[in-house]
Coordinates of C-alpha atoms and ligand atoms in Angstrom, one line a residue:
M28 CA 171.8 100.8 56.7
R29 CA 168.3 101.5 55.5
T30 CA 166.7 101.1 52.1
Q31 CA 163.2 100.9 50.7
V32 CA 163.7 97.5 48.9
C33 CA 166.5 95.1 49.9
I34 CA 167.2 92.9 46.9
I35 CA 168.9 89.5 47.5
G36 CA 170.8 88.4 44.4
G37 CA 172.6 90.4 41.7
G38 CA 171.6 88.2 38.7
P39 CA 169.4 89.6 35.9
S40 CA 166.2 89.6 38.1
G41 CA 167.7 91.6 40.9
L42 CA 169.5 94.0 38.7
L43 CA 166.6 94.7 36.4
L44 CA 164.2 95.3 39.4
S45 CA 166.8 97.6 41.0
Q46 CA 167.2 99.7 37.9
L47 CA 163.5 100.0 37.2
L48 CA 162.8 101.1 40.8
H49 CA 165.7 103.5 40.8
N50 CA 164.2 105.2 37.7
K51 CA 161.0 105.8 39.7
G52 CA 162.9 107.2 42.7
I53 CA 162.7 104.1 44.8
D54 CA 165.8 103.2 46.7
T55 CA 167.3 99.6 46.7
I56 CA 170.4 97.8 47.9
I57 CA 171.5 94.6 46.1
L58 CA 173.3 91.9 48.0
E59 CA 175.3 89.5 45.8
R60 CA 177.0 86.4 47.1
K61 CA 179.6 86.3 44.3
T62 CA 181.6 88.9 42.4
R63 CA 180.5 90.7 39.3
D64 CA 183.0 88.8 37.1
Y65 CA 181.7 85.5 38.5
V66 CA 178.1 86.3 37.6
L67 CA 179.2 87.5 34.1
G68 CA 181.1 84.2 33.6
R69 CA 178.0 82.1 33.7
I70 CA 176.9 81.3 30.2
R71 CA 173.1 80.9 30.2
A72 CA 170.1 82.2 28.3
G73 CA 170.1 83.6 24.8
V74 CA 166.5 84.2 23.7
L75 CA 164.5 87.2 24.8
E76 CA 160.8 87.7 24.4
V77 CA 159.9 91.2 23.1
G78 CA 158.0 91.9 26.4
F79 CA 161.3 91.4 28.2
A80 CA 163.2 93.6 25.6
E81 CA 160.6 96.3 26.2
L82 CA 161.2 96.2 30.0
M83 CA 165.0 96.5 29.3
R84 CA 164.3 99.6 27.2
E85 CA 162.0 101.0 30.0
A86 CA 164.9 100.5 32.4
G87 CA 167.1 102.5 30.0
V88 CA 169.4 99.6 29.2
G89 CA 168.1 98.5 25.8
Q90 CA 170.6 100.3 23.6
R91 CA 173.2 97.6 23.0
M92 CA 170.5 94.9 22.9
D93 CA 168.8 96.9 20.1
T94 CA 172.0 97.4 18.1
E95 CA 173.8 94.1 18.7
G96 CA 170.9 91.6 19.3
F97 CA 169.5 89.6 16.5
V98 CA 165.8 89.6 15.6
H99 CA 164.6 86.1 14.8
D100 CA 161.3 85.7 13.0
G101 CA 161.2 81.9 13.4
T102 CA 162.9 78.7 14.4
V103 CA 163.7 75.3 12.8
I104 CA 162.4 72.1 14.3
A105 CA 164.1 68.9 13.0
Y106 CA 163.5 65.2 13.6
G107 CA 165.9 62.8 11.9
Q108 CA 166.5 64.2 8.4
E109 CA 163.1 66.0 8.4
Q110 CA 162.8 69.7 9.3
F111 CA 160.3 72.5 9.2
R112 CA 160.2 76.1 10.2
I113 CA 157.8 77.8 12.7
D114 CA 157.3 81.4 11.6
F115 CA 156.8 83.5 14.7
T116 CA 156.1 86.7 13.0
K117 CA 153.6 85.2 10.6
H118 CA 151.7 83.5 13.4
T119 CA 151.9 86.2 16.1
G120 CA 153.2 89.4 14.6
T121 CA 156.1 89.2 17.0
P122 CA 159.7 87.9 16.7
V123 CA 162.2 87.1 19.5
I124 CA 165.5 88.7 20.1
V125 CA 168.7 86.7 20.4
Y126 CA 171.0 88.5 22.9
G127 CA 173.0 86.7 25.6
Q128 CA 172.2 86.8 29.3
T129 CA 175.9 87.6 29.8
E130 CA 175.6 90.8 27.7
L131 CA 172.3 91.8 29.2
T132 CA 173.6 91.4 32.7
R133 CA 176.7 93.4 31.9
D134 CA 174.5 96.2 30.5
L135 CA 172.5 96.1 33.8
Y136 CA 175.6 96.2 35.9
D137 CA 177.1 99.1 33.9
K138 CA 173.8 101.1 34.2
R139 CA 173.5 100.4 37.9
E140 CA 177.0 101.6 38.5
E141 CA 176.6 104.6 36.3
T142 CA 173.4 105.6 38.2
G143 CA 174.9 105.2 41.7
G144 CA 173.4 101.8 42.5
N145 CA 174.3 100.3 45.8
L146 CA 175.6 96.8 45.2
I147 CA 177.4 94.8 47.8
F148 CA 179.3 91.8 46.5
N149 CA 180.8 88.8 48.3
V150 CA 178.2 88.8 51.0
D151 CA 177.8 85.7 53.2
H152 CA 175.3 84.4 55.7
V153 CA 172.4 86.4 54.4
V154 CA 169.4 86.0 56.7
I155 CA 166.0 87.6 56.0
N156 CA 164.4 88.5 59.4
D157 CA 160.8 89.3 60.4
A158 CA 159.5 89.2 56.8
D159 CA 156.0 88.5 58.2
T160 CA 156.0 91.8 60.1
D161 CA 156.0 95.5 59.1
K162 CA 159.7 95.8 59.9
P163 CA 161.7 93.3 58.0
Y164 CA 165.5 93.4 58.1
V165 CA 168.3 91.6 56.4
T166 CA 171.6 90.6 58.2
F167 CA 174.7 89.4 56.4
E168 CA 178.5 89.4 56.5
A169 CA 180.7 91.4 54.2
D170 CA 184.4 92.3 54.6
G171 CA 184.4 90.1 57.7
K172 CA 181.8 92.3 59.4
S173 CA 178.2 91.6 60.4
Q174 CA 175.9 94.1 58.9
R175 CA 172.2 94.9 58.9
I176 CA 169.8 96.5 56.4
D177 CA 166.3 97.7 57.6
C178 CA 163.8 98.0 54.7
D179 CA 160.1 98.1 53.7
Y180 CA 160.3 95.1 51.5
V181 CA 162.6 92.2 50.5
A182 CA 162.9 91.0 46.9
G183 CA 164.3 87.4 46.8
C184 CA 166.1 87.3 43.5
D185 CA 168.8 84.9 44.6
G186 CA 168.2 82.0 42.2
F187 CA 167.3 78.4 42.8
H188 CA 170.0 77.8 45.5
G189 CA 169.4 81.1 47.3
V190 CA 168.1 81.7 50.9
S191 CA 164.9 83.6 50.1
R192 CA 162.6 80.7 49.3
Q193 CA 163.9 78.8 52.3
T194 CA 162.8 81.7 54.5
I195 CA 159.2 80.9 53.8
P196 CA 158.0 78.3 56.4
L197 CA 157.3 74.9 55.1
T198 CA 153.8 75.1 56.6
V199 CA 153.1 78.0 54.1
R200 CA 155.2 76.9 51.1
K201 CA 154.3 74.1 48.6
E202 CA 156.8 73.0 46.0
Y203 CA 156.0 71.2 42.8
E204 CA 158.9 69.5 41.0
K205 CA 159.8 67.3 38.1
V206 CA 163.4 66.2 37.5
Y207 CA 164.2 65.0 34.0
P208 CA 166.5 61.9 33.6
F209 CA 169.1 63.8 31.5
G210 CA 171.0 67.0 31.2
W211 CA 172.2 69.4 28.5
L212 CA 175.9 69.6 27.7
G213 CA 176.5 73.1 26.3
L214 CA 179.5 74.3 24.3
L215 CA 180.4 77.9 23.3
S216 CA 182.8 78.4 20.4
E217 CA 184.1 81.3 18.4
T218 CA 182.7 80.0 15.2
P219 CA 179.9 81.3 12.9
P220 CA 176.5 79.8 13.7
V221 CA 175.5 76.8 11.5
H222 CA 172.2 78.4 10.5
E223 CA 170.7 81.9 10.7
E224 CA 167.9 80.6 13.0
L225 CA 167.9 78.2 16.0
I226 CA 167.6 74.5 15.2
Y227 CA 165.8 72.3 17.8
S228 CA 166.5 68.7 16.8
N229 CA 165.0 65.4 18.0
S230 CA 167.2 62.6 16.8
D231 CA 167.3 58.9 17.8
R232 CA 170.6 59.7 19.5
G233 CA 168.9 62.4 21.7
F234 CA 168.1 66.1 21.5
A235 CA 170.4 68.8 20.1
L236 CA 170.1 72.6 19.8
C237 CA 172.0 74.9 17.6
S238 CA 172.0 78.4 19.0
M239 CA 174.2 81.5 18.8
R240 CA 175.3 84.7 20.5
N241 CA 176.6 86.7 17.5
A242 CA 177.9 86.3 14.0
N243 CA 181.1 84.7 15.3
L244 CA 179.9 83.1 18.6
S245 CA 177.9 79.9 18.6
R246 CA 176.2 78.0 21.4
Y247 CA 175.3 74.3 20.9
Y248 CA 173.7 71.8 23.2
I249 CA 173.3 68.1 23.2
Q250 CA 171.2 66.0 25.6
C251 CA 173.5 63.8 27.8
P252 CA 173.2 61.4 30.7
L253 CA 173.2 63.1 34.2
S254 CA 176.2 61.0 35.1
D255 CA 178.4 62.6 32.5
S256 CA 180.7 65.5 33.3
P257 CA 182.1 68.0 30.8
S258 CA 185.6 66.5 31.1
D259 CA 184.2 63.2 29.7
W260 CA 183.6 65.1 26.4
S261 CA 186.5 66.3 24.3
D262 CA 185.6 69.0 21.8
Q263 CA 185.9 66.5 19.0
M264 CA 183.5 64.1 20.6
F265 CA 181.0 66.9 21.1
W266 CA 181.2 68.0 17.5
N267 CA 180.9 64.4 16.2
E268 CA 177.9 63.8 18.3
L269 CA 176.2 67.1 17.4
K270 CA 176.7 66.3 13.7
R271 CA 174.9 63.0 14.1
R272 CA 171.9 64.6 15.8
I273 CA 171.1 67.3 13.2
P274 CA 170.0 67.0 9.6
E275 CA 172.9 66.3 7.2
E276 CA 172.2 69.5 5.4
H277 CA 173.3 71.4 8.5
A278 CA 175.9 68.9 9.7
D279 CA 177.8 69.3 6.4
K280 CA 178.0 73.0 6.9
L281 CA 178.9 73.0 10.6
I282 CA 182.1 74.9 11.3
T283 CA 183.8 73.6 14.4
G284 CA 186.5 75.1 16.6
P285 CA 187.9 74.9 20.1
S286 CA 185.4 75.4 22.9
I287 CA 185.7 78.4 25.1
E288 CA 183.2 77.1 27.6
K289 CA 181.6 73.7 28.3
S290 CA 179.1 72.8 31.0
I291 CA 176.3 70.5 31.9
A292 CA 172.9 71.7 33.1
P293 CA 170.4 69.3 34.7
L294 CA 166.8 69.7 33.5
R295 CA 164.1 70.5 36.0
S296 CA 160.6 71.8 36.3
F297 CA 159.9 73.5 39.6
V298 CA 157.4 75.9 41.1
S299 CA 157.2 77.1 44.7
E300 CA 153.9 78.7 45.9
P301 CA 153.1 81.3 47.1
M302 CA 155.6 83.8 45.7
R303 CA 155.0 86.2 48.5
W304 CA 155.2 85.8 52.3
G305 CA 154.5 88.9 54.3
R306 CA 157.0 91.5 53.0
L307 CA 159.2 89.0 51.1
F308 CA 158.6 88.6 47.3
L309 CA 160.3 85.8 45.3
C310 CA 161.3 86.5 41.7
G311 CA 162.8 84.4 38.9
D312 CA 164.7 81.2 39.6
A313 CA 164.2 81.7 43.3
A314 CA 160.6 80.7 42.8
H315 CA 160.6 78.6 39.6
I316 CA 162.7 76.7 37.2
V317 CA 161.8 75.4 33.7
P318 CA 163.8 73.1 31.5
P319 CA 165.6 75.3 28.9
T320 CA 163.9 73.8 25.9
G321 CA 161.4 76.6 25.5
A322 CA 163.9 79.4 26.3
K323 CA 161.6 80.5 29.1
G324 CA 163.8 80.7 32.3
L325 CA 165.0 84.3 32.0
N326 CA 161.8 85.4 30.4
T327 CA 159.7 84.2 33.3
A328 CA 162.0 86.0 35.6
A329 CA 161.4 89.1 33.6
S330 CA 157.6 88.8 33.9
D331 CA 157.9 88.5 37.7
I332 CA 159.9 91.7 37.7
Y333 CA 157.3 93.4 35.5
Y334 CA 154.5 92.6 38.1
L335 CA 156.6 93.4 41.2
Y336 CA 158.0 96.6 39.7
H337 CA 154.5 97.9 38.9
A338 CA 153.1 96.8 42.2
M339 CA 155.9 98.6 44.1
V340 CA 155.5 101.8 42.0
Q341 CA 151.7 101.6 42.8
F342 CA 152.5 101.3 46.5
Y343 CA 155.1 104.1 46.8
A344 CA 153.1 106.5 44.5
D345 CA 149.6 105.9 45.9
K346 CA 150.0 103.8 49.1
D347 CA 147.9 101.3 47.2
T348 CA 148.8 97.6 48.0
E349 CA 146.5 96.0 45.5
G350 CA 149.4 95.1 43.1
L351 CA 151.5 93.7 46.0
D352 CA 148.6 91.8 47.3
R353 CA 147.9 90.2 43.9
Y354 CA 151.6 89.7 43.0
S355 CA 151.8 86.0 43.7
E356 CA 148.5 85.2 42.0
K357 CA 149.4 87.2 38.8
A358 CA 153.0 86.0 38.6
L359 CA 152.0 82.3 39.1
A360 CA 149.2 82.4 36.5
R361 CA 151.8 83.2 33.8
I362 CA 154.5 81.0 35.3
W363 CA 152.4 77.8 35.1
K364 CA 151.7 78.4 31.4
A365 CA 155.4 78.8 30.7
E366 CA 156.0 75.6 32.8
R367 CA 153.5 73.7 30.7
F368 CA 155.0 74.9 27.4
S369 CA 158.6 74.1 28.5
W370 CA 157.5 70.7 29.8
W371 CA 155.6 70.0 26.5
M372 CA 158.5 71.1 24.3
S373 CA 161.0 69.0 26.4
N374 CA 158.8 66.0 26.0
L375 CA 158.5 66.6 22.2
L376 CA 162.2 66.8 21.6
H377 CA 164.1 64.6 24.0
R378 CA 164.7 60.8 24.2
Y379 CA 163.8 59.3 27.6
P380 CA 165.6 56.3 28.9
D381 CA 162.3 54.5 29.6
Q382 CA 160.5 55.5 26.4
T383 CA 158.5 52.6 24.9
D384 CA 158.0 52.1 21.1
F385 CA 154.5 53.4 21.7
D386 CA 155.9 56.6 23.3
L387 CA 158.2 57.1 20.3
K388 CA 155.3 56.8 17.9
M389 CA 153.3 59.4 19.9
Q390 CA 156.3 61.7 19.8
R391 CA 156.7 61.3 16.1
A392 CA 152.9 61.8 15.5
D393 CA 153.2 65.0 17.6
L394 CA 156.0 66.3 15.4
E395 CA 154.3 65.4 12.2
F396 CA 151.1 67.0 13.3
L397 CA 153.1 70.2 14.2
R398 CA 154.7 70.1 10.8
E399 CA 151.4 69.8 9.0
N400 CA 149.1 71.9 11.1
E401 CA 149.1 75.6 11.0
A402 CA 147.0 76.0 14.2
S403 CA 149.4 74.0 16.3
Q404 CA 152.3 76.0 14.8
K405 CA 150.5 79.1 16.0
V406 CA 150.1 77.7 19.5
L407 CA 153.9 77.0 19.6
A408 CA 154.7 80.4 18.2
E409 CA 152.4 82.2 20.7
N410 CA 154.1 80.4 23.6
Y411 CA 157.6 80.8 22.3
V412 CA 157.4 84.6 21.7
G413 CA 155.8 85.0 25.2
L414 CA 152.3 85.2 26.5
P415 CA 151.1 88.7 27.4
F416 CA 152.0 90.1 30.9
Ligands
RFL2 P1 170.2 83.8 38.8 O1 170.7 84.2 37.4 O2 170.5 82.5 39.3 O3 170.8 84.9 39.8 C1 170.7 84.8 41.2 C2 171.8 85.5 41.8 O4 171.7 85.4 43.2 C3 173.0 85.1 43.8 N1 172.8 84.5 45.1 C4 172.8 85.1 46.3 N2 173.1 86.4 46.6 C5 173.1 86.8 47.9 N3 172.9 85.9 48.9 C6 172.6 84.6 48.6 N4 172.3 83.7 49.6 C7 172.6 84.2 47.3 N5 172.3 83.0 46.7 C8 172.4 83.2 45.4 C9 173.7 84.3 42.8 O5 175.1 84.3 42.9 C10 173.2 84.9 41.5 O6 174.0 85.9 41.0 O7 168.7 84.0 38.9 P2 167.7 85.1 38.2 O8 168.3 86.5 38.3 O9 166.3 84.8 38.7 O10 167.8 84.8 36.6 C11 167.3 83.6 36.1 C12 168.1 83.1 34.8 O11 169.4 83.2 35.1 C13 167.7 81.8 34.4 O12 166.3 81.6 34.4 C14 168.0 81.5 32.9 O13 169.4 81.5 32.7 C15 167.5 80.2 32.4 N6 167.9 79.9 31.0 C16 167.3 80.4 29.9 N7 166.3 81.3 30.1 C17 165.7 81.9 29.0 O14 164.8 82.7 29.2 N8 166.1 81.7 27.7 C18 167.1 80.8 27.4 O15 167.5 80.6 26.3 C19 167.7 80.1 28.6 N9 168.7 79.2 28.4 C20 169.0 78.9 30.8 C21 169.3 78.6 29.5 C22 169.6 78.4 31.9 C23 170.6 77.5 31.6 N10 171.3 76.9 32.8 C24 172.7 76.8 32.9 C25 170.5 76.7 34.0 C26 170.3 77.7 29.2 C27 171.0 77.1 30.3 C28 172.0 76.1 29.9
PHB3 C1 170.8 79.5 24.3 O1 171.2 80.1 23.2 O2 171.6 79.3 25.2 C2 169.5 78.8 24.3 C3 168.6 79.1 23.2 C4 167.3 78.5 23.3 C5 167.0 77.6 24.3 C6 167.9 77.4 25.3 C7 169.1 78.0 25.3 O3 165.8 77.0 24.3

């Protein structure tokens, strides 16, 4: 087989890149290790920056997002019984859109299938060969057969545990990592959201987040020890703990119900540099991870896709490699700012096992300053709605 761009990974990054390139007449093949249903079963992000939403529209997949997604003009930050609102639209002129990663990925799959996209599922033993030459090729197994794809470029969109990043030799690659000493236990339930906007809450029992997918689908998270597993938490235990971590005003209104999904995600900050090696380009979670506190993971994946898509169009239209040559530098400049924001917001809102009384006072002062200071609210708002591409 031959294609122009071989895309490893059929998550949101790989699918979006494939659809955008297809619209410009550039041919791709997507290799996905799992099935479509498996990918759609993963409950993940919920908040989209408008820059991302714009890219979805450009790909021709913004319709359902625009009718079913919720525009949020702000968010609530709580600490103990105190709470205040950050007004995104007032400070930046821009809201965010609440639309689940599951729905967005489904829209992308449907569009790729409708427009004749070549997606190969259940692939195994993917190997990226000769990425540092002019003739890269990818080998893999599917349906019990060894197969080979020759291509101009490889896009590594295969997430944190994929093979693409590992293809870059350790002599070239440098990794930066911070692992947080807790995780997020998430619960999805068919209940109305407790509030019309998200609530990020710092309580003395640990962090909590009230989020949503639609008018009758809520997503809640509580900080938990890394040693916990979802089966340690009955639904009732989860609801009781959540109520203790959010202001009473909301706890009293919380409508609970059976969980339809419950999982634990560890929190990590991670960046691998460079994001390009020869003809291999890393995108999204394959190159970087943020703790979910700032809702930046999927959004940083989208900004990589924005840069790579434009660079590839520039190359195929004009034989100009300037965008490709500067891809890693441009993508990383934006990534590190999202890393800083996610790290800062995580530090602001979580309880750490080794936090001293002094550290707690600093956290409280940070929250109070944010509450009182318009300039610092503007800084949060600008980062949350997304820095320009
Ligand atoms: P994905 O989604 O991990 O997709 C990678 C795909 O590659 C496949 N794969 C392979 N395919 C072929 N060969 C191999 N060797 C392969 N190895 C792996 C995998 O099966 C998979 O289908 O990466 P991608 O596309 O870069 O997308 C990144 C996002 O999924 C991720 O950043 C976000 O979900 C992070 N995130 C959030 N991001 C936001 O922007 N806003 C949020 O509100 C938000 N909330 C979250 C989140 C992530 C969470 N978890 C569970 C990590 C909340 C949570 C709880
Ligand atoms: C979510 O709805 O899953 C979500 C929202 C905001 C975050 C993280 C996750 O910061």
